[in-house]
Coordinates of C-alpha atoms and ligand atoms in Angstrom, one line a residue:
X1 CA 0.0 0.0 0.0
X2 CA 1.4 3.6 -0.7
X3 CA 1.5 6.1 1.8
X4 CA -1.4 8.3 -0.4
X5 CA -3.8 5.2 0.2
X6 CA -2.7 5.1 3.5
X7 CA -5.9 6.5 6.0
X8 CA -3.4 6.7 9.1
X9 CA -1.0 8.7 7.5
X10 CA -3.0 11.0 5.3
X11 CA -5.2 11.9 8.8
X12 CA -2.1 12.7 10.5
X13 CA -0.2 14.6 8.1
X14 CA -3.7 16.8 7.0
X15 CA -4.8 17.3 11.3
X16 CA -3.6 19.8 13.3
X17 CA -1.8 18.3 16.2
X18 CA -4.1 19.6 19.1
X19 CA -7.4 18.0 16.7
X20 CA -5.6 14.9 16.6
X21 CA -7.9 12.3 18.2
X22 CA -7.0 8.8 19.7
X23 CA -10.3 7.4 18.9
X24 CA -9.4 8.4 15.1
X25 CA -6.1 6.9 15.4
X26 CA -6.9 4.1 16.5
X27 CA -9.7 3.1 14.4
X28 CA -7.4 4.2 11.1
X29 CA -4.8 2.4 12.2
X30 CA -6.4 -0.8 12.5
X31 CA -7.7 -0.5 9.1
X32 CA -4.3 -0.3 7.8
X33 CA -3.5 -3.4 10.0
X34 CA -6.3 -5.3 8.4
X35 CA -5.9 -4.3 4.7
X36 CA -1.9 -5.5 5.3
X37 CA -3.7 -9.2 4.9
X38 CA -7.1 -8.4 3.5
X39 CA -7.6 -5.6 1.6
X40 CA -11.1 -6.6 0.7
X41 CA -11.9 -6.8 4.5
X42 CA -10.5 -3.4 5.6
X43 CA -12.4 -2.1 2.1
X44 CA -15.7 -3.4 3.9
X45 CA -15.3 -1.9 7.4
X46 CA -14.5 1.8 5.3
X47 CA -17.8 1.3 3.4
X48 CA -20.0 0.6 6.3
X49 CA -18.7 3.4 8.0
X50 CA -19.7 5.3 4.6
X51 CA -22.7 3.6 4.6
X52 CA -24.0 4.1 8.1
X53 CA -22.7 8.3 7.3
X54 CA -24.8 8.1 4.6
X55 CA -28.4 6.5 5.8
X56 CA -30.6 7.7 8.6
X57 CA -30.2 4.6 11.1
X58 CA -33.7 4.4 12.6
X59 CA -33.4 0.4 13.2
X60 CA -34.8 0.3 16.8
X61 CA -32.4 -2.6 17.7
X62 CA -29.0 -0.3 16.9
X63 CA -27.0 2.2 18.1
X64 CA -23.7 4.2 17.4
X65 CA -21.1 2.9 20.1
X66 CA -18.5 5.1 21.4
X67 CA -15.0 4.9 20.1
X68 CA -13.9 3.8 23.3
X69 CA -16.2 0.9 23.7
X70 CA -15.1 -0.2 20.1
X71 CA -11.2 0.0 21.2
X72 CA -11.9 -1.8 24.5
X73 CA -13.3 -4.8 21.8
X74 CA -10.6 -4.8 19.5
X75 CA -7.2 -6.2 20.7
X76 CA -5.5 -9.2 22.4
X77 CA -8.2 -9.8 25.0
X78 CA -9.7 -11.9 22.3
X79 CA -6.9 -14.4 22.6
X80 CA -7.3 -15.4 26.1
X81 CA -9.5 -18.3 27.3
X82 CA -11.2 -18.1 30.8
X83 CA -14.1 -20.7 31.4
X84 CA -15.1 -20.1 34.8
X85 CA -16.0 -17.2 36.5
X86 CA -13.8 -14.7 38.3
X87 CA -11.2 -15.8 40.4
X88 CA -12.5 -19.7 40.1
X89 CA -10.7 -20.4 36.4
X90 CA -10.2 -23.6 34.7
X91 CA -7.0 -22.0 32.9
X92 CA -4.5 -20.5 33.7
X93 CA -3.0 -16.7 33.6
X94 CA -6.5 -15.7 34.0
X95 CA -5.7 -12.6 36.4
X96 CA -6.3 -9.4 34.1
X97 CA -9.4 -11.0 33.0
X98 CA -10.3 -12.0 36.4
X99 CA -10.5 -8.2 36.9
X100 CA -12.0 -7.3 33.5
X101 CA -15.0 -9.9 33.9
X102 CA -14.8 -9.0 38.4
X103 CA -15.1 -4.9 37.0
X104 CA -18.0 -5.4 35.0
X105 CA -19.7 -7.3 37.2
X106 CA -19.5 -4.6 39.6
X107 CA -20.4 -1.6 37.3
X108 CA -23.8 -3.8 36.3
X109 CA -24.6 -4.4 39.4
X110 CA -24.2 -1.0 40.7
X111 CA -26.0 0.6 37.2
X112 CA -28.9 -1.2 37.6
X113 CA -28.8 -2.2 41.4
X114 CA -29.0 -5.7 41.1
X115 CA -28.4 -8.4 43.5
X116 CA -26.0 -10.0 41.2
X117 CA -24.9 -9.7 37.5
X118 CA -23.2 -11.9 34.8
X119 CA -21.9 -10.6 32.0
X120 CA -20.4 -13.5 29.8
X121 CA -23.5 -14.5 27.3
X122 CA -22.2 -13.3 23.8
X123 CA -25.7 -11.9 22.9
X124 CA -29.0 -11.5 24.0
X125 CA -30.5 -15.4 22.6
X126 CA -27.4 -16.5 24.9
X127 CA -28.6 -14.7 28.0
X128 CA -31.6 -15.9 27.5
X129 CA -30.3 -19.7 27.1
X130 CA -28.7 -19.2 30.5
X131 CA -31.3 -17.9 32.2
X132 CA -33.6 -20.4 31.5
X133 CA -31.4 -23.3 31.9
X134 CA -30.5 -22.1 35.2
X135 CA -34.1 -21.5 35.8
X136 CA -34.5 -25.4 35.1
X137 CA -31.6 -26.3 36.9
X138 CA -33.0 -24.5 40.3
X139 CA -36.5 -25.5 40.0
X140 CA -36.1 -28.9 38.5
X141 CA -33.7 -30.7 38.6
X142 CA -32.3 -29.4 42.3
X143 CA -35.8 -30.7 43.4
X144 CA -35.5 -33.7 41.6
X145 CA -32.3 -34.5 42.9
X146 CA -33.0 -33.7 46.9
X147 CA -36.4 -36.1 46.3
X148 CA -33.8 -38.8 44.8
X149 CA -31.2 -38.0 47.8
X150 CA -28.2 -37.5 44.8
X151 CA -26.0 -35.0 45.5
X152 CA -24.3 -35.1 42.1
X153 CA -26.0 -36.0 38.4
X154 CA -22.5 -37.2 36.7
X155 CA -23.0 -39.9 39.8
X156 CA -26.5 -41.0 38.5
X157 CA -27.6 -43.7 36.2
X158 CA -29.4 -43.3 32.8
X159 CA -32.7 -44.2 34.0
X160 CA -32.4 -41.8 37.1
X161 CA -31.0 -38.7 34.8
X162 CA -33.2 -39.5 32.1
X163 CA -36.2 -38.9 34.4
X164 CA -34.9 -35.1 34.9
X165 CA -34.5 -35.0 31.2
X166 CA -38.3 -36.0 30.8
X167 CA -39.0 -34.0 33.3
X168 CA -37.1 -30.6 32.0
X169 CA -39.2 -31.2 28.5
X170 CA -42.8 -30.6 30.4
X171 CA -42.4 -27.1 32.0
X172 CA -44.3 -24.7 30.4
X173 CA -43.4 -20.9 29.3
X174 CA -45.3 -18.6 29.5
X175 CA -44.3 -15.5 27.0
X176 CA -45.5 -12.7 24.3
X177 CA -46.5 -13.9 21.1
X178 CA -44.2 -13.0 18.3
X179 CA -47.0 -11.0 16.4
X180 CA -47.3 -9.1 19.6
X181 CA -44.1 -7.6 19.6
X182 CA -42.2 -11.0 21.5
X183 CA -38.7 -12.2 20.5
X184 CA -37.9 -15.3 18.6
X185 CA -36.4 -16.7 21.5
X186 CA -39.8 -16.3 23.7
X187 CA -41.2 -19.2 22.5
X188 CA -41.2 -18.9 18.5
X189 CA -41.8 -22.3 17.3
X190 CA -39.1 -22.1 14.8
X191 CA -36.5 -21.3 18.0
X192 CA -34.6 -23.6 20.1
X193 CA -37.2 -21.8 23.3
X194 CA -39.8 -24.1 21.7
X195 CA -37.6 -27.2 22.1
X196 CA -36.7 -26.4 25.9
X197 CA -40.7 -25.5 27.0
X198 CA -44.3 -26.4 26.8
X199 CA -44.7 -23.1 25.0
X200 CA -48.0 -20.9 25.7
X201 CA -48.6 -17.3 24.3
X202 CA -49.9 -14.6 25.3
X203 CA -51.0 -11.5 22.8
X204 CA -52.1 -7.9 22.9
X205 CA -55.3 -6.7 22.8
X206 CA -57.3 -7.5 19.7
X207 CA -58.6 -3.8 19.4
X208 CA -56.5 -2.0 21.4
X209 CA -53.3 -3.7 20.6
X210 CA -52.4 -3.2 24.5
X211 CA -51.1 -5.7 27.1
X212 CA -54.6 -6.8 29.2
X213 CA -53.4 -7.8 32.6
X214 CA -56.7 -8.7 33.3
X215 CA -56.3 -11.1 30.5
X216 CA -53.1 -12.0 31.1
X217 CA -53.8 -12.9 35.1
X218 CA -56.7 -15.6 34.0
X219 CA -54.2 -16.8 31.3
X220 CA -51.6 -17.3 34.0
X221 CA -54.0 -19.2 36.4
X222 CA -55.3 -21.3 33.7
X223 CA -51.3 -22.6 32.5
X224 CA -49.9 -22.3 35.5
X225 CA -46.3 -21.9 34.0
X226 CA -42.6 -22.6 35.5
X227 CA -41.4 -19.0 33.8
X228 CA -43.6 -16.6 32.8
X229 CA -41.6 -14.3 30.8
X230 CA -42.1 -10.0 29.6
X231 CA -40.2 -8.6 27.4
X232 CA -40.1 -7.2 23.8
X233 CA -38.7 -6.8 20.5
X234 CA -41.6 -4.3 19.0
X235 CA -44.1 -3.0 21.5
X236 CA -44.3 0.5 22.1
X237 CA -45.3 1.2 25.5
X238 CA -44.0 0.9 29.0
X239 CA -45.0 -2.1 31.3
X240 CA -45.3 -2.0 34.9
X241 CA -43.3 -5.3 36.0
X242 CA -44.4 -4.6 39.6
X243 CA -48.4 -5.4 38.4
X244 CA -46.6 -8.7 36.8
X245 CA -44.5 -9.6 39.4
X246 CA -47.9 -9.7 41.3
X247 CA -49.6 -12.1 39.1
X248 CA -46.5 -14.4 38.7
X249 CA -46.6 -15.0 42.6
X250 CA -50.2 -15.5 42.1
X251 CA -49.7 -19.1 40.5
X252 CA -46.1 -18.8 42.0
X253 CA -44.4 -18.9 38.4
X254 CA -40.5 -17.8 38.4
X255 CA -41.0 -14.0 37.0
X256 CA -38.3 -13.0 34.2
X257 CA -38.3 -9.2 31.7
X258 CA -35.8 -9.4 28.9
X259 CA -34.8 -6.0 29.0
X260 CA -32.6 -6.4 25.8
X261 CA -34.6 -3.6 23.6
X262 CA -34.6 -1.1 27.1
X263 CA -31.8 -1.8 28.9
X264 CA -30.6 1.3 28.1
X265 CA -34.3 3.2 29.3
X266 CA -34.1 1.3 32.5
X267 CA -30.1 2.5 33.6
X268 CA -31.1 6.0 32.2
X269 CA -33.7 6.2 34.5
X270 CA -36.9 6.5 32.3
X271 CA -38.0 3.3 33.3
X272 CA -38.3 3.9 36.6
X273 CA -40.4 2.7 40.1
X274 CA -42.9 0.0 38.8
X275 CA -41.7 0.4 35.3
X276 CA -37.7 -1.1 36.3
X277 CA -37.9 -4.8 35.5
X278 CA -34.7 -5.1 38.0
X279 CA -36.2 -4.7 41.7
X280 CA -39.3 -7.0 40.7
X281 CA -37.6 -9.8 37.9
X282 CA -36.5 -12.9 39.6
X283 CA -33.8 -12.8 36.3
X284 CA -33.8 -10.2 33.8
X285 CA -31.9 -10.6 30.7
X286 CA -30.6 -8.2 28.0
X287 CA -28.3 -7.3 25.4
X288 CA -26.0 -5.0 25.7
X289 CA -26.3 -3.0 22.1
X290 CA -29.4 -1.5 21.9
X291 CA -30.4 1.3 23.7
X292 CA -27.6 0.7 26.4
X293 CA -24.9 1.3 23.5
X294 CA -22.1 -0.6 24.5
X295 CA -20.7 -3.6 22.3
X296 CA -22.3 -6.5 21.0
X297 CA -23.2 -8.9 24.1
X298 CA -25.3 -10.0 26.7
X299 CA -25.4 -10.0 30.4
X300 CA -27.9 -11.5 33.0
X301 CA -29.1 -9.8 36.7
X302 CA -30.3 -11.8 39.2
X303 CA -31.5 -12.1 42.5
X304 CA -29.3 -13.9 45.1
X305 CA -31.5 -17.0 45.0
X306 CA -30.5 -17.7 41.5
X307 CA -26.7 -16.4 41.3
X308 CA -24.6 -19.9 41.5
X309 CA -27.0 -21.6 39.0
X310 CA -26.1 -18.3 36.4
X311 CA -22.3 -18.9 37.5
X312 CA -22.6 -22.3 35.7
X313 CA -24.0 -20.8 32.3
X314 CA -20.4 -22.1 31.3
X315 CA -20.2 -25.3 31.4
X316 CA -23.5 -25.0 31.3
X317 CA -23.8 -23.8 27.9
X318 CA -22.0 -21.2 27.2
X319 CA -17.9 -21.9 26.1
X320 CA -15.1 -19.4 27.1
X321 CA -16.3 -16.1 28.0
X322 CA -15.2 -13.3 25.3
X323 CA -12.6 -11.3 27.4
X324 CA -12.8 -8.2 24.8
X325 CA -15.9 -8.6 24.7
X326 CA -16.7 -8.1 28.6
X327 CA -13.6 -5.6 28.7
X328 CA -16.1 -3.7 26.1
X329 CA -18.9 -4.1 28.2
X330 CA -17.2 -2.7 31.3
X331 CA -16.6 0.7 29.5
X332 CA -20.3 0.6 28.6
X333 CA -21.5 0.1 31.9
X334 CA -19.6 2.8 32.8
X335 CA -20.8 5.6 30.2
X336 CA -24.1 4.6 31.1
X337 CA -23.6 5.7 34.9
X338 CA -23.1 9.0 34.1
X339 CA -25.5 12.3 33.8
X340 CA -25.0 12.5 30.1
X341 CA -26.6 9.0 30.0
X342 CA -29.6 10.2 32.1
X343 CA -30.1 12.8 29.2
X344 CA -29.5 10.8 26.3
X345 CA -31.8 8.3 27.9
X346 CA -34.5 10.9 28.0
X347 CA -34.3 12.5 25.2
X348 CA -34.6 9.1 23.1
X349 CA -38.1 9.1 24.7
X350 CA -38.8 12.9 24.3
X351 CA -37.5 12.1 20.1
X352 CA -39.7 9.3 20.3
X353 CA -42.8 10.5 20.9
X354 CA -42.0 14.0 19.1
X355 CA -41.9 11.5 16.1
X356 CA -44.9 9.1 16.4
X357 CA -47.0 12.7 17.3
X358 CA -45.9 14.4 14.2
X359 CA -46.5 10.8 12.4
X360 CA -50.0 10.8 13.6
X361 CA -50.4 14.8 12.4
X362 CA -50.0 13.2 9.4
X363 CA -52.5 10.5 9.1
X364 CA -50.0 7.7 9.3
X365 CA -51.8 4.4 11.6
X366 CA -49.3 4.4 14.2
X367 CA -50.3 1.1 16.3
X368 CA -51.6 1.8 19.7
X369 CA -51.7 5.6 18.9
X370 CA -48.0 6.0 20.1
X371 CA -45.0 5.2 22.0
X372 CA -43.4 5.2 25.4
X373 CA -40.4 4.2 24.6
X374 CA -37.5 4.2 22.1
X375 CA -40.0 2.3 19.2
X376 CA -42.9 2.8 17.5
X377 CA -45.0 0.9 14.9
X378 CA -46.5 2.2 11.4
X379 CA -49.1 0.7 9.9
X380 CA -48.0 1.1 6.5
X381 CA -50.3 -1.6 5.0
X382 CA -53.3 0.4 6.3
X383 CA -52.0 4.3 5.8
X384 CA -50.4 3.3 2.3
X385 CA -51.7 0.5 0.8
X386 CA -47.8 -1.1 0.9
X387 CA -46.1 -3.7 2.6
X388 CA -43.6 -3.8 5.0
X389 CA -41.0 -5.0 3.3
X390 CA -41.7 -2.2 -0.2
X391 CA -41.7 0.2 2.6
X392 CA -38.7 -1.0 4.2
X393 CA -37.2 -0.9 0.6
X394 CA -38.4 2.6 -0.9
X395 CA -37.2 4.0 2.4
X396 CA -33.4 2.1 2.2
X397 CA -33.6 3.9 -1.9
X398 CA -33.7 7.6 -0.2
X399 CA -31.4 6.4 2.6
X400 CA -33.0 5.4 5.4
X401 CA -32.4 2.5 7.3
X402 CA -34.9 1.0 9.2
X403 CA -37.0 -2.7 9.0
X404 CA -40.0 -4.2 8.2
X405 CA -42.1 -5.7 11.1
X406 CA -45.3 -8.2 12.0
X407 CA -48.0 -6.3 13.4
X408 CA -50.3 -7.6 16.1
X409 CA -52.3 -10.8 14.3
X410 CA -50.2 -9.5 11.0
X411 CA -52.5 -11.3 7.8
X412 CA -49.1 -10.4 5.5
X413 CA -47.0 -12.7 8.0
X414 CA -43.4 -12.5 8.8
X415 CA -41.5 -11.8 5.8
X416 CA -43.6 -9.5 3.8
X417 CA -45.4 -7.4 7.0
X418 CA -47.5 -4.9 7.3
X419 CA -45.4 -2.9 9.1
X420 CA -42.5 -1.1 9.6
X421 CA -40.6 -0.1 13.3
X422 CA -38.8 3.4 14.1
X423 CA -36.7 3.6 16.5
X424 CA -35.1 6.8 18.0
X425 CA -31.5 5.7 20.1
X426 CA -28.9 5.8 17.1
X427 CA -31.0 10.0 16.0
X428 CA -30.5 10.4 19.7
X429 CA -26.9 9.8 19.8
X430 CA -26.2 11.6 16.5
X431 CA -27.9 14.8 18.8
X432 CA -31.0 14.9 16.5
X433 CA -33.9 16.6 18.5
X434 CA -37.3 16.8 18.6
X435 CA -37.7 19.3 15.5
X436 CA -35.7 16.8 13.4
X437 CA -38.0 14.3 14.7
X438 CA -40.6 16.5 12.7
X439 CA -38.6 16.7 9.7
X440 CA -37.9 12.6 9.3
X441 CA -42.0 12.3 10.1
X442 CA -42.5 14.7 6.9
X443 CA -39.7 12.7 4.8
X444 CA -41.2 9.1 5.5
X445 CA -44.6 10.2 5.2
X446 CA -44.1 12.1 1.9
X447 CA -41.9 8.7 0.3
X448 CA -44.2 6.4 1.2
X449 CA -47.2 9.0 0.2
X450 CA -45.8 8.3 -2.7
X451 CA -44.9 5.0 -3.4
X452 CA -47.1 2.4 -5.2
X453 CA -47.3 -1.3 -4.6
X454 CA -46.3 -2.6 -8.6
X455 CA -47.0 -6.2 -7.7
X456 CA -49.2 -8.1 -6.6
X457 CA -47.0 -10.4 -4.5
X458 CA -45.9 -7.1 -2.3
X459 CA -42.4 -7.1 -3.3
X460 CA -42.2 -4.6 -6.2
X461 CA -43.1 -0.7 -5.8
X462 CA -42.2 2.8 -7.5
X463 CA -41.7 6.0 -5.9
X464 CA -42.5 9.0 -7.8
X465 CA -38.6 9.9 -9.1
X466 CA -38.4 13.9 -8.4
X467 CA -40.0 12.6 -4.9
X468 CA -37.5 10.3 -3.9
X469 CA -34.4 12.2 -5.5
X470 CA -35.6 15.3 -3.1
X471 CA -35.7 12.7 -0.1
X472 CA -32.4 12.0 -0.5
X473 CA -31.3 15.0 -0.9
X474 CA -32.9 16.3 2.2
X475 CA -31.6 13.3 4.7
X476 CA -27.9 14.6 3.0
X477 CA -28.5 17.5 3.9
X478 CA -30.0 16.5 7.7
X479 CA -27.2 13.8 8.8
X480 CA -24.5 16.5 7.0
X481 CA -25.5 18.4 10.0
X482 CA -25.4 15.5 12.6
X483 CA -21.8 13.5 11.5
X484 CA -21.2 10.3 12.9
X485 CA -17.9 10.0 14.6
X486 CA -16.9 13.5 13.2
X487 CA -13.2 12.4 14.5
X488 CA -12.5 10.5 12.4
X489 CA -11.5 11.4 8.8
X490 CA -11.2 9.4 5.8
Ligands
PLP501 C1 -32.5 -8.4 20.3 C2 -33.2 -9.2 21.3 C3 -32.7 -10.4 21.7 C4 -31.5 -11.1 21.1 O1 -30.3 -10.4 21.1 P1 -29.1 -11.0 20.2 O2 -27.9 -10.3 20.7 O3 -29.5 -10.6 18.8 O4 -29.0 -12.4 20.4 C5 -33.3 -11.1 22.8 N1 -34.4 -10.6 23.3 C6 -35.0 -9.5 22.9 C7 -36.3 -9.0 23.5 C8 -34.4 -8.7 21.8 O5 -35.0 -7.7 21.4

């Protein structure tokens, strides 16, 4: 590589010295690391940052992480194998990970004042594997073992540890429907939560497309569940877990929120009293890249009761922890303890519902009339006569990024939709405010306004030309004045 192709050394030679910025360094520098063996590679990681410059992100699940978490993820720490937990290792030379993983613990715990907190599962679908395996290990097969009077199950026979397998394979789950905003992982048939539980949903309203807790309370008493689970992809309002903690000690079902799409709501303090899963969860889950904006990962909090089961999610089921990974989420834990967190956390909310009210001042069927939180869902089928995915698509032309979603009791199903989600945290990070909010509302509105369904298998579309070449022009013009790591030039 010549040094005029070289990002590093162009940045430094064209930056004066006091605007020279480690963050920028470091992130060039490993792209001249990486094109050394793969040019193609390092090509890739240059175009997605062009690519996420160049499109409104309004994915609900994404975020922009800081250039610190990224640099926390990105070194030797990956090399290092530490299966165990801290201080308790089955390898060696495990002591600067002993205080990564011992660090991040503590921040967790002290961000979201939990009992306990563990921060190896490499995503949210692995939290959630943990936490319900070491739901089953607690309420199962700890009982089944003190009836047997075995102390140990490598010690039993077939037969005997057979009999907990059966027995694992008829608790039930209790969880939010897909359609109703649930994740794949609460039950979905086509998802390995199917194949650990007796699977029972339950749905929003028909009409109002709300939770019914009185609903939900005669569903409870009538199946009775092991772990009745909250927790959402795509539902837009808040839920008060105290009200469900209630009705799970009703029929005495082990209560667990997966907090992966609010995390970050619930440690900004948005989600607070009845509406923080933490105080009233038995085990809340969550990933740690959505609204929390860390890295990529997943951690678990817990009450005391259930802490040594989580400290066996490896061997359990996780392998080696990702050292860089927790390192990542350590620094993560620790920008979101802070008073700048508190405000971003609100004003992803305030953006939120700035957005869904100027939506709705246009005409546009936003589902339950607006959002509490970070999400909201358009109706696009019904305001536009499109589905989810040409909306998705006609959007992505004039450069917005954002996905197609099931509505509640959806009649397009999951791949083509009827709708399409918003969410505000990666505009909230950019700085956006509540008048850009207005602006995006006015963009989508007027794309989609028109756009025209071309097929009838609700694939193909066409958006008026001079319509959508104005779009793009105008979201240019908006994220021109909201950069994404501005530091860094290329
Ligand atoms: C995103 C999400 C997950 C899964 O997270 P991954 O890191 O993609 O595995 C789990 N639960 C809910 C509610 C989610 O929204």
């Amino acid at each position: 590589m010549s040094n005029s192709t070289n990002l590093l050394l162009n940045y430094l030679a064209a930056t004066p010295q006091d605007k020279i910025d480690a963050g920028a360094i470091s992130f060039l520098a490993n792209i001249e690391k990486v094109k050394e063996i793969s040019p193609d590679i390092a090509e890739s990681i240059i175009n997605e940052l062009r690519d996420q410059r160049t499109h409104l992100k309004l994915i609900a699940s994404e975020n922009f992480s800081s250039l610190s978490v990224q640099a926390a993820m990105g070194n030797l720490l990956t090399d290092k194998y530490a299966e165990g937990y801290p201080y308790h290792r089955f390898y060696a030379g495990c002591d600067n990970v002993d205080k990564i993983e011992a660090e991040a613990v503590k921040l967790a715990c002290e961000l979201f004042g939990a009992d306990y907190a563990y921060v190896q599962p490499h995503s949210g679908a692995d939290a959630n594997m943990v936490a319900f395996l070491s739901i089953l290990l607690a309420k199962v097969q700890d009982t089944m073992l003190k009836d047997m009077g075995v102390e140990d199950i490598a010690q039993m026979s077939r037969d005997d540890f057979n009999k907990i397998r059966d027995a694992y394979g008829k608790q039930k789950l209790l969880a939010l429907d897909y359609y109703s905003g649930g994740h794949l992982t609460h039950g979905y048939r086509h998802n390995y939560s199917s194949i650990l539980f007796d699977v029972y949903s339950y749905t929003v309203d028909r009409e109002t497309k709300l939770l019914d807790l009185d609903a939900l309370r005669e569903q409870l008493h009538e199946v009775k569940p092991l772990v009745f689970l909250a927790g959402y992809s795509a539902y837009p309002r808040k839920i008060n877990f105290a009200k469900m903690r209630e009705l799970a000690d009703e029929v005495g079902a082990v209560f667990m929120v997966d907090m992966a799409h609010f995390a970050g709501l619930v440690a900004g303090g948005v989600f607070d009293g009845d509406y923080n899963p933490v105080p009233y969860a038995h085990m809340v889950t969550s990933t740690t890249h959505k609204t929390l904006r860390g890295p990529r990962g997943g951690f678990v909090l817990c009450q005391e009761e259930y802490k040594d089961y989580l400290d066996k999610g490896c061997p359990l089921f996780l392998g080696g922890p990702l050292p860089h990974v927790m390192a990542a989420k350590a620094v993560a834990f620790k920008e979101a303890n802070t008073p700048d967190f508190k405000e971003y956390a609100a004003n992803i909310t305030k953006n939120s519902a700035a957005l869904a009210q100027a939506l709705i001042d246009r005409g546009v069927s936003v589902i339950t009339g607006g959002t509490d939180n970070h999400l909201m869902l358009l109706d696009v089928q019904e305001t536009y006569g499109l589905s989810g995915r040409q909306g998705e698509s006609a959007l992505r032309d004039s450069g917005f990024t954002l996905n197609r979603n099931a509505l509640p009791f959806d009649v397009n199903g999951p791949w083509y939709t009827s709708g399409i989600r918003i969410g505000t945290p990666a505009v909230t990070t950019l700085g956006m405010g509540e008048s850009e909010m207005v602006i995006i509302a006015e963009l989508i509105d007027n794309l989609l306004r028109h756009t025209e369904s071309t097929s009838s298998n609700r694939t193909r579309y066409e958006t008026d030309p001079a319509v959508a070449k104005l779009a793009k022009e105008q979201v240019q013009e908006l994220l021109s004045r909201f950069p994404l790591y501005p530091e860094i030039v290329i």
